[in-house]
Amino acid sequence: MLYSEEVMDHFRNPRNVGEMLDADAVGEVGNAKCGDIMRMYIKVKDDIITDIKFMTFGCGSAIATSSIATEMIKGKSIYEALELTNKAVVQALGGLPAHKLHCSVLAEEAVKATIKDYFDKHNIPYDKDKYCKGACPCEHDHKD
């Protein structure tokens, strides 16, 4: 079987899907090579992600990684959410085919882009080098 039951479940029954008009922050990332686009919305109270939604245009793996990522960070602090890795997303889904691993990277980047938007809107200082891996949508100069 190419995809795990967990991937198929999150693809067929995505959690937290939809737009959030009153979001505290919105992040959007895309992969020009495959055409996947993820937009994530969060509501935050006392640094805790109280609600999260996503809209993903892309393949089944992109939808599944978006869905599981939102489940993994909902109810966590924004700082805990920043620690989410693409490897943790893949592990939670029971694996992904090698040619679909970029979807998990996109999910990680969407979380980081959304939290960066929250930090920027609320003038919260953060270490861009720690949270930006070079593919994020920030204006930070990623050269070492």
mmCIF file of N, CA and C in Angstrom, residues 16-20 25-30 36-42 52-57 66 70 106 110-111 114:
data_model
loop_
_atom_site.group_PDB
_atom_site.id
_atom_site.type_symbol
_atom_site.label_atom_id
_atom_site.label_comp_id
_atom_site.label_asym_id
_atom_site.label_seq_id
_atom_site.Cartn_x
_atom_site.Cartn_y
_atom_site.Cartn_z
ATOM 1 N N ASN A 16 -10.258 20.305 11.001
ATOM 2 C CA ASN A 16 -9.979 21.739 11.085
ATOM 3 C C ASN A 16 -9.907 22.435 9.725
ATOM 4 N N VAL A 17 -10.628 21.933 8.751
ATOM 5 C CA VAL A 17 -10.593 22.535 7.426
ATOM 6 C C VAL A 17 -11.584 23.704 7.359
ATOM 7 N N GLY A 18 -11.207 24.749 6.653
ATOM 8 C CA GLY A 18 -12.085 25.900 6.463
ATOM 9 C C GLY A 18 -11.345 27.202 6.659
ATOM 10 N N GLU A 19 -12.046 28.283 6.394
ATOM 11 C CA GLU A 19 -11.479 29.617 6.590
ATOM 12 C C GLU A 19 -11.878 30.131 7.965
ATOM 13 N N MET A 20 -11.126 31.111 8.464
ATOM 14 C CA MET A 20 -11.426 31.721 9.748
ATOM 15 C C MET A 20 -11.370 33.238 9.531
ATOM 16 N N ALA A 25 -4.105 35.385 13.249
ATOM 17 C CA ALA A 25 -2.961 35.319 12.335
ATOM 18 C C ALA A 25 -3.282 34.371 11.196
ATOM 19 N N VAL A 26 -2.670 34.665 10.046
ATOM 20 C CA VAL A 26 -2.836 33.839 8.856
ATOM 21 C C VAL A 26 -1.467 33.654 8.219
ATOM 22 N N GLY A 27 -1.177 32.436 7.815
ATOM 23 C CA GLY A 27 0.072 32.166 7.102
ATOM 24 C C GLY A 27 -0.230 31.401 5.833
ATOM 25 N N GLU A 28 0.526 31.692 4.794
ATOM 26 C CA GLU A 28 0.339 30.973 3.538
ATOM 27 C C GLU A 28 1.698 30.629 2.962
ATOM 28 N N VAL A 29 1.825 29.387 2.542
ATOM 29 C CA VAL A 29 3.052 28.921 1.893
ATOM 30 C C VAL A 29 2.670 28.107 0.673
ATOM 31 N N GLY A 30 3.603 27.995 -0.235
ATOM 32 C CA GLY A 30 3.347 27.210 -1.436
ATOM 33 C C GLY A 30 4.622 26.595 -1.957
ATOM 34 N N ASP A 36 1.276 22.860 -4.681
ATOM 35 C CA ASP A 36 0.519 22.838 -3.427
ATOM 36 C C ASP A 36 0.563 24.213 -2.760
ATOM 37 N N ILE A 37 -0.570 24.635 -2.224
ATOM 38 C CA ILE A 37 -0.657 25.891 -1.476
ATOM 39 C C ILE A 37 -1.406 25.609 -0.185
ATOM 40 N N MET A 38 -0.824 26.039 0.945
ATOM 41 C CA MET A 38 -1.468 25.873 2.249
ATOM 42 C C MET A 38 -1.661 27.240 2.881
ATOM 43 N N ARG A 39 -2.867 27.465 3.377
ATOM 44 C CA ARG A 39 -3.152 28.668 4.164
ATOM 45 C C ARG A 39 -3.663 28.198 5.515
ATOM 46 N N MET A 40 -3.088 28.759 6.579
ATOM 47 C CA MET A 40 -3.444 28.365 7.935
ATOM 48 C C MET A 40 -3.902 29.588 8.713
ATOM 49 N N TYR A 41 -4.898 29.392 9.573
ATOM 50 C CA TYR A 41 -5.464 30.461 10.396
ATOM 51 C C TYR A 41 -5.422 30.000 11.855
ATOM 52 N N ILE A 42 -5.089 30.931 12.767
ATOM 53 C CA ILE A 42 -5.118 30.583 14.189
ATOM 54 C C ILE A 42 -5.800 31.669 15.011
ATOM 55 N N ILE A 52 -7.858 26.573 15.198
ATOM 56 C CA ILE A 52 -7.000 26.536 14.014
ATOM 57 C C ILE A 52 -7.805 25.980 12.846
ATOM 58 N N LYS A 53 -7.573 26.568 11.680
ATOM 59 C CA LYS A 53 -8.223 26.103 10.450
ATOM 60 C C LYS A 53 -7.177 26.124 9.335
ATOM 61 N N PHE A 54 -7.451 25.369 8.293
ATOM 62 C CA PHE A 54 -6.568 25.411 7.134
ATOM 63 C C PHE A 54 -7.363 25.248 5.857
ATOM 64 N N MET A 55 -6.796 25.778 4.796
ATOM 65 C CA MET A 55 -7.309 25.568 3.448
ATOM 66 C C MET A 55 -6.084 25.155 2.624
ATOM 67 N N THR A 56 -6.158 24.002 2.008
ATOM 68 C CA THR A 56 -5.040 23.509 1.209
ATOM 69 C C THR A 56 -5.517 23.174 -0.191
ATOM 70 N N PHE A 57 -4.794 23.706 -1.156
ATOM 71 C CA PHE A 57 -5.006 23.358 -2.545
ATOM 72 C C PHE A 57 -3.837 22.461 -2.918
ATOM 73 N N SER A 66 -1.557 18.831 6.292
ATOM 74 C CA SER A 66 -2.165 20.041 6.867
ATOM 75 C C SER A 66 -3.088 19.657 8.018
ATOM 76 N N THR A 70 -2.503 20.573 12.078
ATOM 77 C CA THR A 70 -3.414 21.391 12.883
ATOM 78 C C THR A 70 -3.820 20.655 14.157
ATOM 79 N N LEU A 106 6.033 21.507 3.840
ATOM 80 C CA LEU A 106 5.100 22.603 3.621
ATOM 81 C C LEU A 106 4.211 22.817 4.844
ATOM 82 N N ALA A 110 3.991 26.176 6.982
ATOM 83 C CA ALA A 110 2.716 26.877 7.153
ATOM 84 C C ALA A 110 2.500 27.246 8.620
ATOM 85 N N VAL A 111 2.822 26.320 9.519
ATOM 86 C CA VAL A 111 2.715 26.603 10.955
ATOM 87 C C VAL A 111 3.625 27.768 11.316
ATOM 88 N N THR A 114 2.416 31.135 9.950
ATOM 89 C CA THR A 114 1.240 31.627 10.670
ATOM 90 C C THR A 114 1.654 32.236 12.001
#
